[in-house]
Short mmCIF file of C-alpha atoms and ligand atoms in Angstrom, two decimals:
data_model
loop_
_atom_site.label_atom_id
_atom_site.label_comp_id
_atom_site.label_asym_id
_atom_site.label_seq_id
_atom_site.Cartn_x
_atom_site.Cartn_y
_atom_site.Cartn_z
CA MET V 874 0.09 0.14 0.15
CA ARG V 875 2.79 2.63 0.87
CA ARG V 876 4.52 1.45 -2.15
CA LEU V 877 1.45 2.61 -4.21
CA TRP V 878 1.14 5.85 -2.62
CA ILE V 879 4.76 6.64 -3.23
CA LEU V 880 4.42 5.58 -6.79
CA VAL V 881 1.00 8.07 -7.18
CA ILE V 882 3.01 10.97 -5.66
CA VAL V 883 6.10 10.35 -7.99
CA LEU V 884 3.87 10.24 -10.86
CA VAL V 885 2.06 13.35 -9.66
CA LEU V 886 5.22 15.13 -9.20
CA ALA V 887 6.45 13.89 -12.67
CA GLY V 888 3.40 15.39 -14.38
CA GLY V 889 3.64 18.59 -12.63
CA VAL V 890 7.51 19.00 -13.73
CA HIS V 891 6.46 18.00 -17.45
CA ALA V 892 3.43 20.47 -17.66
CA GLN V 893 5.98 23.26 -16.81
CA GLU V 894 8.58 22.10 -19.03
CA ILE V 895 9.38 23.97 -22.44
CA THR V 896 10.03 21.75 -25.14
CA PRO V 897 11.37 21.84 -28.73
CA GLY V 898 8.68 21.84 -31.21
CA LEU V 899 8.10 18.08 -33.15
CA ASP V 900 9.74 17.51 -36.46
CA GLY V 901 6.55 16.51 -38.05
CA ILE V 902 2.92 17.93 -37.73
CA GLY V 903 1.41 14.58 -36.96
CA ASP V 904 0.65 13.27 -40.65
CA PRO V 905 0.87 9.35 -40.21
CA TYR V 906 2.08 9.20 -44.04
CA PHE V 907 4.51 11.46 -43.68
CA PRO V 908 5.98 11.63 -40.06
CA ASN V 909 8.36 14.44 -40.85
CA LEU V 910 6.20 16.64 -43.05
CA GLY V 911 5.46 19.88 -41.36
CA ASN V 912 6.16 20.45 -37.98
CA GLY V 913 5.08 21.29 -34.43
CA GLY V 914 4.85 24.16 -32.22
CA TYR V 915 4.23 27.20 -34.52
CA ASP V 916 1.87 28.37 -36.92
CA VAL V 917 3.13 30.17 -40.18
CA GLN V 918 1.02 33.26 -41.27
CA HIS V 919 3.13 34.50 -44.29
CA TYR V 920 6.04 33.60 -46.47
CA ALA V 921 8.16 36.46 -48.24
CA ILE V 922 9.93 34.12 -51.05
CA ASP V 923 12.64 36.67 -52.61
CA LEU V 924 14.77 34.82 -54.93
CA SER V 925 17.01 35.40 -58.17
CA TRP V 926 17.30 32.80 -60.91
CA ASP V 927 20.50 32.51 -63.12
CA ASP V 928 19.18 31.14 -66.30
CA THR V 929 22.91 29.56 -67.35
CA THR V 930 23.36 27.31 -64.03
CA ASN V 931 19.72 27.22 -62.70
CA GLN V 932 21.20 28.58 -59.24
CA ILE V 933 18.44 30.26 -57.24
CA ALA V 934 19.63 32.50 -54.42
CA GLY V 935 18.02 34.99 -51.93
CA THR V 936 15.91 35.19 -48.91
CA VAL V 937 13.10 33.38 -47.68
CA THR V 938 11.07 35.08 -44.65
CA LEU V 939 8.44 33.04 -42.26
CA GLU V 940 6.23 35.28 -40.21
CA ALA V 941 4.91 32.74 -37.92
CA ASN V 942 3.17 32.30 -34.43
CA PRO V 943 4.21 29.67 -31.44
CA THR V 944 1.39 27.63 -30.31
CA GLU V 945 3.26 26.72 -27.46
CA ASN V 946 6.42 27.75 -25.75
CA LEU V 947 9.56 26.79 -27.74
CA THR V 948 13.06 25.86 -26.95
CA ALA V 949 13.46 25.01 -30.39
CA PHE V 950 11.70 24.38 -33.82
CA ASN V 951 12.29 22.67 -37.25
CA LEU V 952 11.55 23.78 -40.68
CA ASP V 953 11.44 21.56 -43.56
CA PHE V 954 14.27 22.18 -46.08
CA ARG V 955 16.32 20.23 -48.58
CA GLY V 956 19.72 20.60 -50.39
CA PHE V 957 21.10 24.61 -50.93
CA GLU V 958 23.92 26.18 -49.01
CA ILE V 959 22.62 28.40 -46.15
CA ASP V 960 24.75 31.45 -45.64
CA SER V 961 22.61 32.74 -42.27
CA ILE V 962 19.69 32.45 -40.60
CA THR V 963 18.24 35.34 -38.48
CA LEU V 964 15.57 35.28 -35.83
CA ASP V 965 13.62 38.68 -35.53
CA GLY V 966 16.70 40.43 -37.24
CA ALA V 967 19.44 38.57 -35.14
CA GLU V 968 21.84 35.82 -35.80
CA VAL V 969 20.33 32.45 -34.38
CA ASP V 970 21.80 28.75 -34.13
CA TRP V 971 20.90 26.06 -36.47
CA GLU V 972 21.66 22.75 -37.59
CA ARG V 973 20.39 20.44 -40.30
CA ASP V 974 19.57 16.55 -40.53
CA GLY V 975 18.15 15.42 -43.77
CA GLY V 976 15.13 17.35 -44.64
CA GLU V 977 15.04 18.82 -41.21
CA LEU V 978 16.31 22.18 -40.27
CA THR V 979 16.24 22.87 -36.49
CA ILE V 980 16.61 26.51 -35.07
CA THR V 981 17.78 27.02 -31.68
CA PRO V 982 16.69 30.67 -30.15
CA PRO V 983 19.11 31.93 -27.32
CA GLU V 984 15.98 32.31 -25.36
CA SER V 985 12.93 30.19 -25.70
CA LEU V 986 9.92 31.57 -27.77
CA THR V 987 6.94 32.52 -25.93
CA LYS V 988 3.29 31.07 -27.03
CA ASP V 989 1.49 33.48 -29.16
CA THR V 990 4.32 36.06 -29.61
CA ALA V 991 5.05 36.40 -33.21
CA PHE V 992 8.37 35.86 -34.74
CA GLU V 993 10.12 36.47 -38.04
CA ILE V 994 12.75 33.70 -39.27
CA THR V 995 14.72 34.87 -42.50
CA VAL V 996 16.77 32.01 -44.22
CA THR V 997 19.55 33.38 -46.85
CA TYR V 998 20.46 30.58 -49.05
CA SER V 999 21.45 29.73 -52.64
CA GLY V 1000 22.25 26.68 -54.78
CA VAL V 1001 20.76 24.46 -57.45
CA PRO V 1002 17.48 23.08 -56.51
CA GLY V 1003 17.51 19.10 -56.12
CA GLU V 1004 21.34 19.35 -56.42
CA GLY V 1005 22.61 16.29 -54.24
CA VAL V 1006 19.19 15.27 -52.64
CA PHE V 1007 17.25 13.59 -55.14
CA GLY V 1008 16.51 9.76 -54.20
CA ALA V 1009 17.80 10.34 -50.71
CA TYR V 1010 14.70 11.82 -48.84
CA ASP V 1011 11.63 10.08 -50.15
CA VAL V 1012 10.50 13.27 -52.13
CA PHE V 1013 7.75 12.29 -54.82
CA ALA V 1014 7.53 15.85 -56.42
CA GLY V 1015 10.62 17.88 -57.57
CA GLY V 1016 9.87 21.29 -56.57
CA TRP V 1017 11.74 23.66 -58.75
CA THR V 1018 12.26 22.35 -61.93
CA ARG V 1019 14.25 23.35 -64.89
CA HIS V 1020 13.37 22.79 -68.56
CA THR V 1021 14.80 23.91 -71.82
CA LYS V 1022 12.54 27.05 -71.91
CA GLY V 1023 12.45 28.00 -68.44
CA VAL V 1024 11.40 26.60 -64.93
CA TYR V 1025 8.14 25.38 -63.41
CA VAL V 1026 7.56 24.46 -60.07
CA ALA V 1027 5.26 21.68 -59.04
CA SER V 1028 5.67 20.28 -55.33
CA GLU V 1029 2.83 17.97 -54.44
CA PRO V 1030 2.93 16.33 -51.97
CA ASN V 1031 5.96 16.88 -50.12
CA GLY V 1032 8.32 18.77 -52.75
CA ALA V 1033 7.91 22.54 -51.45
CA SER V 1034 10.97 21.82 -49.11
CA MET V 1035 13.11 21.47 -52.30
CA TRP V 1036 12.88 24.89 -53.12
CA PHE V 1037 12.18 26.90 -49.78
CA PRO V 1038 12.07 26.45 -46.15
CA ALA V 1039 8.62 25.63 -45.14
CA ASN V 1040 6.29 24.23 -42.67
CA ASP V 1041 5.60 21.74 -45.46
CA HIS V 1042 1.93 20.11 -44.56
CA PRO V 1043 -1.67 21.59 -45.98
CA LEU V 1044 -2.54 21.88 -42.02
CA ASP V 1045 -0.38 24.99 -42.15
CA LYS V 1046 -1.78 27.38 -44.61
CA ALA V 1047 -0.33 30.88 -44.95
CA THR V 1048 -0.33 33.61 -47.62
CA PHE V 1049 2.64 34.47 -49.87
CA THR V 1050 4.70 37.11 -51.27
CA PHE V 1051 7.00 36.32 -54.28
CA GLU V 1052 9.95 38.38 -55.68
CA ILE V 1053 11.65 36.62 -58.20
CA THR V 1054 14.36 38.37 -60.25
CA VAL V 1055 15.08 37.14 -63.91
CA PRO V 1056 17.29 38.06 -66.70
CA SER V 1057 14.97 40.48 -68.62
CA ASN V 1058 13.87 38.32 -71.52
CA TYR V 1059 11.96 36.18 -69.21
CA VAL V 1060 8.53 36.56 -67.87
CA VAL V 1061 7.58 35.17 -64.38
CA ALA V 1062 4.08 33.75 -63.27
CA ALA V 1063 3.59 33.15 -59.66
CA ASN V 1064 0.41 32.80 -57.17
CA GLY V 1065 -2.17 35.49 -56.70
CA LEU V 1066 -2.01 38.99 -58.39
CA LEU V 1067 0.86 40.69 -59.92
CA GLN V 1068 1.69 43.61 -58.35
CA THR V 1069 4.78 45.42 -59.88
CA ILE V 1070 7.31 44.60 -62.39
CA THR V 1071 11.04 46.28 -61.29
CA GLU V 1072 13.68 46.91 -63.65
CA ASN V 1073 17.29 46.62 -62.25
CA ASP V 1074 20.37 48.11 -63.25
CA ASP V 1075 21.84 44.61 -64.42
CA GLU V 1076 19.52 43.53 -67.23
CA THR V 1077 17.18 41.75 -64.79
CA LEU V 1078 13.63 42.30 -63.81
CA THR V 1079 11.76 41.74 -60.26
CA TYR V 1080 8.11 40.43 -60.54
CA LEU V 1081 6.26 40.69 -57.37
CA TRP V 1082 3.42 38.28 -57.06
CA GLN V 1083 1.03 38.41 -53.93
CA THR V 1084 -1.65 36.15 -52.60
CA ASN V 1085 -5.00 37.42 -50.71
CA ASP V 1086 -5.74 34.15 -49.24
CA PRO V 1087 -3.78 31.63 -47.14
CA MET V 1088 -2.80 28.54 -49.27
CA ALA V 1089 -0.96 25.13 -48.76
CA THR V 1090 2.87 25.18 -49.37
CA TYR V 1091 2.51 22.58 -52.31
CA LEU V 1092 0.41 24.95 -54.23
CA ALA V 1093 3.10 27.70 -54.32
CA THR V 1094 4.49 27.93 -57.76
CA VAL V 1095 6.95 30.33 -59.75
CA ASN V 1096 6.98 29.81 -63.36
CA ILE V 1097 9.46 31.40 -65.67
CA GLY V 1098 9.40 31.38 -69.61
CA ASP V 1099 8.79 33.79 -72.74
CA PHE V 1100 4.99 34.01 -71.63
CA VAL V 1101 2.61 36.18 -73.38
CA VAL V 1102 -0.40 37.29 -71.06
CA GLN V 1103 -3.67 37.00 -72.07
CA THR V 1104 -6.18 38.67 -69.60
CA GLY V 1105 -9.85 38.23 -69.33
CA GLU V 1106 -12.81 38.24 -67.10
CA GLY V 1107 -14.99 35.64 -65.35
CA PRO V 1108 -18.10 35.69 -63.37
CA ASN V 1109 -18.51 38.90 -61.15
CA GLY V 1110 -15.60 40.67 -62.72
CA LEU V 1111 -13.17 37.84 -61.49
CA PRO V 1112 -9.78 38.52 -63.11
CA ILE V 1113 -8.73 35.89 -65.43
CA ARG V 1114 -4.76 35.90 -66.68
CA ASN V 1115 -3.38 32.97 -68.72
CA TYR V 1116 0.52 32.73 -69.15
CA PHE V 1117 0.88 31.09 -72.25
CA PRO V 1118 4.32 30.27 -74.28
CA SER V 1119 4.41 32.45 -77.28
CA ARG V 1120 5.21 29.85 -79.78
CA ILE V 1121 1.99 28.08 -78.92
CA ALA V 1122 -0.26 30.96 -77.48
CA GLU V 1123 -2.96 30.83 -80.01
CA SER V 1124 -3.83 27.16 -79.82
CA ALA V 1125 -3.47 27.64 -76.08
CA THR V 1126 -6.22 30.28 -76.11
CA GLN V 1127 -8.36 28.04 -78.12
CA ALA V 1128 -8.07 25.16 -75.58
CA PHE V 1129 -8.68 27.29 -72.37
CA ALA V 1130 -11.71 29.01 -74.01
CA PRO V 1131 -14.18 27.53 -71.92
CA THR V 1132 -12.56 28.43 -68.40
CA ALA V 1133 -15.05 31.39 -67.57
CA ASP V 1134 -18.23 29.17 -68.33
CA MET V 1135 -16.49 26.57 -66.39
CA ILE V 1136 -16.09 28.96 -63.28
CA ALA V 1137 -19.81 30.03 -63.98
CA PHE V 1138 -20.92 26.34 -63.72
CA TYR V 1139 -18.94 25.56 -60.65
CA ASN V 1140 -20.10 28.83 -58.88
CA GLU V 1141 -23.69 27.62 -59.40
CA ILE V 1142 -23.12 24.14 -57.91
CA PHE V 1143 -20.37 24.22 -55.33
CA GLY V 1144 -20.39 28.04 -54.22
CA PRO V 1145 -18.65 31.32 -55.15
CA TYR V 1146 -15.26 30.73 -56.57
CA PRO V 1147 -12.65 31.18 -53.60
CA PHE V 1148 -9.72 33.21 -54.68
CA GLU V 1149 -8.81 36.78 -56.19
CA ALA V 1150 -8.13 35.58 -59.74
CA TYR V 1151 -7.88 32.61 -61.81
CA GLY V 1152 -5.75 31.60 -64.86
CA VAL V 1153 -3.34 28.97 -66.01
CA VAL V 1154 0.28 28.74 -66.87
CA VAL V 1155 1.33 26.49 -69.78
CA ALA V 1156 5.00 25.50 -69.35
CA ASP V 1157 6.78 24.86 -72.78
CA THR V 1158 7.68 21.20 -71.87
CA ASP V 1159 5.65 17.98 -72.04
CA LEU V 1160 4.25 17.53 -68.80
CA PRO V 1161 2.96 14.15 -68.12
CA PHE V 1162 0.36 16.00 -65.57
CA ALA V 1163 -1.12 19.26 -64.64
CA LEU V 1164 -1.46 20.62 -61.03
CA GLU V 1165 -4.00 22.76 -59.39
CA THR V 1166 -1.38 25.46 -58.22
CA GLN V 1167 -3.56 28.01 -56.41
CA THR V 1168 -5.26 30.86 -58.54
CA ILE V 1169 -2.95 29.68 -61.72
CA SER V 1170 -3.14 25.84 -62.73
CA LEU V 1171 -0.05 24.62 -64.35
CA PHE V 1172 -0.10 22.49 -67.64
CA GLY V 1173 2.16 21.28 -69.99
CA ASN V 1174 2.43 22.26 -73.57
CA ARG V 1175 0.48 19.09 -75.12
CA ILE V 1176 -2.53 20.32 -73.66
CA ALA V 1177 -2.29 23.06 -76.41
CA VAL V 1178 -2.12 20.79 -79.38
CA GLY V 1179 -5.91 19.71 -79.70
CA ARG V 1180 -6.01 16.71 -77.38
CA SER V 1181 -9.69 15.42 -77.16
CA SER V 1182 -9.48 15.15 -73.27
CA ALA V 1183 -7.87 18.51 -72.48
CA GLU V 1184 -11.30 20.14 -71.34
CA THR V 1185 -11.63 17.03 -68.88
CA VAL V 1186 -8.23 18.25 -67.32
CA ILE V 1187 -8.92 21.96 -67.61
CA ALA V 1188 -12.12 21.31 -65.70
CA HIS V 1189 -10.60 18.93 -63.11
CA GLU V 1190 -7.69 21.68 -62.18
CA LEU V 1191 -10.05 24.35 -62.03
CA ALA V 1192 -12.38 22.24 -59.69
CA HIS V 1193 -9.42 21.81 -57.17
CA GLN V 1194 -9.76 25.46 -56.52
CA TRP V 1195 -12.69 24.43 -54.57
CA PHE V 1196 -11.90 21.05 -53.62
CA GLY V 1197 -8.24 20.66 -52.57
CA ASN V 1198 -7.06 24.27 -52.58
CA SER V 1199 -9.80 26.09 -50.28
CA VAL V 1200 -10.98 22.90 -48.71
CA SER V 1201 -7.90 21.29 -48.12
CA LEU V 1202 -6.57 18.09 -46.77
CA SER V 1203 -5.74 17.44 -42.96
CA ARG V 1204 -3.85 14.37 -43.98
CA TRP V 1205 -2.47 12.90 -47.15
CA LYS V 1206 -4.25 9.52 -46.77
CA ASP V 1207 -7.44 11.81 -47.73
CA ILE V 1208 -6.38 12.40 -51.25
CA TRP V 1209 -9.55 11.38 -52.54
CA LEU V 1210 -11.36 14.25 -51.18
CA ASN V 1211 -9.22 16.17 -53.86
CA GLU V 1212 -8.65 13.85 -56.55
CA GLY V 1213 -11.95 11.97 -56.51
CA PHE V 1214 -14.03 15.39 -56.28
CA ALA V 1215 -11.84 17.32 -59.15
CA THR V 1216 -12.65 14.01 -61.23
CA TYR V 1217 -16.35 13.85 -60.55
CA ALA V 1218 -16.44 17.53 -61.28
CA SER V 1219 -15.21 17.30 -64.69
CA LEU V 1220 -17.46 14.65 -65.13
CA LEU V 1221 -20.36 17.06 -64.28
CA TRP V 1222 -18.88 19.58 -66.59
CA LEU V 1223 -19.29 16.97 -69.32
CA GLU V 1224 -23.02 16.54 -68.32
CA HIS V 1225 -23.67 20.03 -68.27
CA THR V 1226 -22.07 20.66 -71.78
CA ARG V 1227 -22.83 17.64 -73.77
CA GLY V 1228 -26.08 16.07 -71.79
CA THR V 1229 -27.06 12.99 -70.10
CA GLU V 1230 -26.24 10.32 -72.48
CA ALA V 1231 -22.61 11.37 -73.05
CA PHE V 1232 -22.37 11.71 -69.25
CA GLN V 1233 -23.94 8.19 -68.63
CA ASN V 1234 -21.47 6.74 -71.16
CA GLU V 1235 -18.50 8.19 -69.54
CA VAL V 1236 -19.51 7.12 -66.15
CA GLU V 1237 -20.02 3.50 -67.27
CA GLY V 1238 -16.53 3.69 -68.76
CA TYR V 1239 -14.81 5.10 -65.47
CA TYR V 1240 -16.92 2.25 -63.66
CA LEU V 1241 -15.98 -0.71 -65.86
CA PHE V 1242 -12.28 0.48 -65.77
CA ILE V 1243 -12.31 -0.16 -62.09
CA ALA V 1244 -14.42 -2.97 -61.87
CA ASN V 1245 -12.68 -4.84 -64.51
CA SER V 1246 -9.21 -4.15 -62.94
CA ASN V 1247 -10.57 -5.10 -59.64
CA LEU V 1248 -11.29 -8.60 -60.78
CA ALA V 1249 -8.04 -9.09 -62.68
CA THR V 1250 -5.31 -7.56 -60.66
CA GLN V 1251 -6.74 -5.66 -57.48
CA ARG V 1252 -4.67 -3.06 -58.63
CA PHE V 1253 -6.37 -0.16 -57.34
CA ALA V 1254 -6.93 0.97 -53.91
CA ALA V 1255 -10.07 1.77 -51.92
CA PRO V 1256 -10.36 5.68 -52.45
CA ALA V 1257 -9.83 6.57 -48.73
CA ASN V 1258 -7.16 3.80 -48.18
CA PRO V 1259 -4.46 4.42 -50.60
CA GLN V 1260 -1.06 2.92 -50.16
CA GLN V 1261 1.45 5.96 -48.77
CA ARG V 1262 3.81 5.12 -51.87
CA ASP V 1263 0.89 5.46 -54.46
CA LEU V 1264 -1.34 8.16 -53.15
CA PHE V 1265 -2.29 9.27 -56.90
CA ASN V 1266 -3.68 5.95 -58.23
CA ALA V 1267 -7.02 5.57 -60.21
CA GLY V 1268 -8.56 3.93 -56.99
CA VAL V 1269 -8.37 7.53 -55.67
CA TYR V 1270 -9.39 9.32 -58.86
CA VAL V 1271 -11.52 7.27 -60.81
CA ARG V 1272 -13.21 5.10 -57.96
CA GLY V 1273 -13.33 8.02 -55.78
CA ALA V 1274 -15.27 9.93 -58.61
CA MET V 1275 -17.34 6.81 -58.69
CA ALA V 1276 -18.22 6.90 -54.96
CA LEU V 1277 -19.52 10.17 -55.59
CA HIS V 1278 -21.46 9.07 -58.29
CA ALA V 1279 -23.08 6.28 -55.96
CA LEU V 1280 -23.90 8.76 -53.78
CA ARG V 1281 -25.90 10.83 -55.95
CA LEU V 1282 -27.69 7.72 -57.00
CA GLU V 1283 -28.24 6.91 -53.16
CA VAL V 1284 -29.71 10.03 -51.92
CA GLY V 1285 -31.02 11.45 -55.28
CA ASP V 1286 -29.74 14.82 -57.24
CA ALA V 1287 -31.23 17.49 -54.87
CA ALA V 1288 -29.86 16.09 -51.55
CA PHE V 1289 -26.52 15.13 -53.51
CA PHE V 1290 -25.95 18.79 -54.83
CA ASP V 1291 -27.01 20.00 -51.07
CA ILE V 1292 -24.47 17.68 -49.83
CA LEU V 1293 -21.59 19.46 -52.10
CA ARG V 1294 -22.43 22.71 -51.18
CA ALA V 1295 -22.85 22.01 -47.45
CA TYR V 1296 -19.44 20.03 -47.49
CA TYR V 1297 -17.82 23.07 -49.35
CA ASP V 1298 -19.37 25.61 -47.17
CA CYS V 1299 -18.41 23.93 -44.12
CA PHE V 1300 -14.83 23.74 -44.94
CA LYS V 1301 -13.87 26.48 -47.36
CA TYR V 1302 -10.53 28.16 -46.61
CA SER V 1303 -10.14 25.24 -43.79
CA ASN V 1304 -9.24 21.47 -43.76
CA ALA V 1305 -11.74 18.78 -44.20
CA THR V 1306 -11.25 14.90 -43.50
CA THR V 1307 -13.06 11.80 -45.09
CA GLU V 1308 -15.22 11.59 -41.32
CA GLY V 1309 -16.38 15.27 -42.02
CA PHE V 1310 -17.51 14.58 -45.26
CA ILE V 1311 -19.37 11.64 -44.33
CA GLN V 1312 -21.02 13.38 -41.25
CA VAL V 1313 -22.01 16.55 -43.78
CA ALA V 1314 -23.42 13.82 -46.21
CA GLN V 1315 -25.52 12.02 -43.41
CA GLU V 1316 -26.71 15.14 -41.82
CA VAL V 1317 -27.87 16.85 -45.34
CA SER V 1318 -29.60 13.81 -46.57
CA SER V 1319 -30.94 12.43 -42.94
CA LYS V 1320 -29.76 8.99 -44.01
CA ASP V 1321 -27.27 6.58 -42.16
CA LEU V 1322 -24.65 6.13 -44.90
CA ALA V 1323 -22.24 4.02 -42.89
CA ALA V 1324 -22.35 0.95 -44.62
CA PHE V 1325 -22.83 2.80 -48.00
CA PHE V 1326 -19.36 4.75 -47.38
CA GLU V 1327 -17.46 1.46 -46.00
CA GLY V 1328 -18.31 -0.04 -49.10
CA TRP V 1329 -17.44 2.85 -51.40
CA LEU V 1330 -14.65 4.17 -49.80
CA TYR V 1331 -12.96 1.54 -47.65
CA ALA V 1332 -13.78 -1.78 -49.05
CA GLU V 1333 -11.10 -3.49 -51.00
CA LYS V 1334 -13.76 -4.39 -53.76
CA MET V 1335 -15.73 -1.56 -55.51
CA PRO V 1336 -19.79 -2.12 -55.01
CA GLU V 1337 -21.71 -2.73 -57.90
CA LEU V 1338 -23.57 0.12 -60.02
CA GLU V 1339 -26.37 -0.83 -62.30
CA PHE V 1340 -26.10 0.51 -65.76
CA GLU V 1341 -29.25 0.65 -68.06
CA SER V 1342 -28.41 -0.93 -71.57
N1 LIG Y 2144 -2.71 17.00 -58.17
C1 LIG Y 2144 -2.47 16.60 -59.43
C2 LIG Y 2144 -3.79 16.44 -60.60
O1 LIG Y 2144 -4.89 16.92 -60.52
C3 LIG Y 2144 -1.62 15.56 -59.73
C4 LIG Y 2144 -0.35 15.57 -58.96
C5 LIG Y 2144 -0.09 14.96 -58.07
C6 LIG Y 2144 0.69 16.29 -59.50
N2 LIG Y 2144 1.38 15.07 -57.61
C7 LIG Y 2144 1.75 16.02 -58.64
C8 LIG Y 2144 1.08 17.11 -60.59
C9 LIG Y 2144 2.97 16.54 -58.78
C10 LIG Y 2144 2.23 17.63 -60.52
C11 LIG Y 2144 3.15 17.32 -59.84
O2 LIG Y 2144 -4.25 15.69 -61.03
ZN1 LIG Y 2145 -6.21 16.50 -59.61
#
């Protein structure tokens, strides 16, 4: 008995001491699929990315400043950052101690940081993005990428730290400014609105771009090329600015002509477009993908040469501005909330423009693609249960879209579109989870959908859908 009391007293004391202890921030934000992505203990408000680019070496050099708030008292904290030579790091203007281990950069202030007292950290660095780090740290997306005509930046899911120091997880969204200096024969397109172009003495130009709304780090993009700018207007005066390589500007203009109508359609069915501008940038290189970089989706040059599927991809990336960018993930395993939604949204655009029959045929094709492969190879994951190494597989995109279509058949059109709008409204400018979506669907439809979602989102084998012949 006495022993037990001593044990209790020791435990209480230990707990008391522990509660007062000031500790370093964690080296991950708590995403089970990416334990080292993001960091604990602070919340970034703003990134100021100020870099110059050398077109002969692809070297970038400059400073990145993070304005952040500690969410607890901190003896130290981490940033995610890979490669480069760091010249100096300052905290609120004074040099500070730091060390690096793989993709983790640890900053140790002379005195601990106080919860809710904002701080500013500036990293001055230079180097060629990716040099010496590829393959070493499991990065799936290369971040800053040189091609023969310039640069594009595509970082989903974990490539942002390949070009700037970051709290690299969509749970910590922040606003951005980009001051990018390039030789004066190049044009720079980044996220948000172009504020100024400054001519420097040394035949370079500095482009200042700024976002109004917070965004996830993987959606930050800088694109450098010989772009021509095409401007237009979407619904409610929304500015549209497209950056096309001059060589293919005419065909690109054709390909992206439906954009304003698409925005109007998604405004109707999802809710108002979330950001200050939209548009696209076409990199003059043959990318095998497109990316929904916030306010300015990124495409490769093949999109401009009359691919029949172009409109589908264009609608898909636009739809991500609602689902993926305004409504962000809380954990990467829920990637179907981005890709399944964007894929189904592109089918809805097809239904809207080409009618019920074309839509039905397309849905049936998508369904059979998964159903047949399910039987043969079990190759595609359940939408809400992808492998960590295979987040962007067809189970996420195509079966994810089929899960939404099945939901529509289950609850009826009216309730289904109410669910989409309610889910968007509930999580816009914020972060969602699959559980959050299921809850909204059940509340709006007044149905118990647990078994339905178990089958469509989690079961290994896709449930059956009936098609009229
Ligand atoms: N999100 C992209 C899409 O909408 C796909 C994607 C995933 C991607 N990771 C990427 C694109 C990295 C470019 C780079 O389909
Ligand atoms: Zn997508």
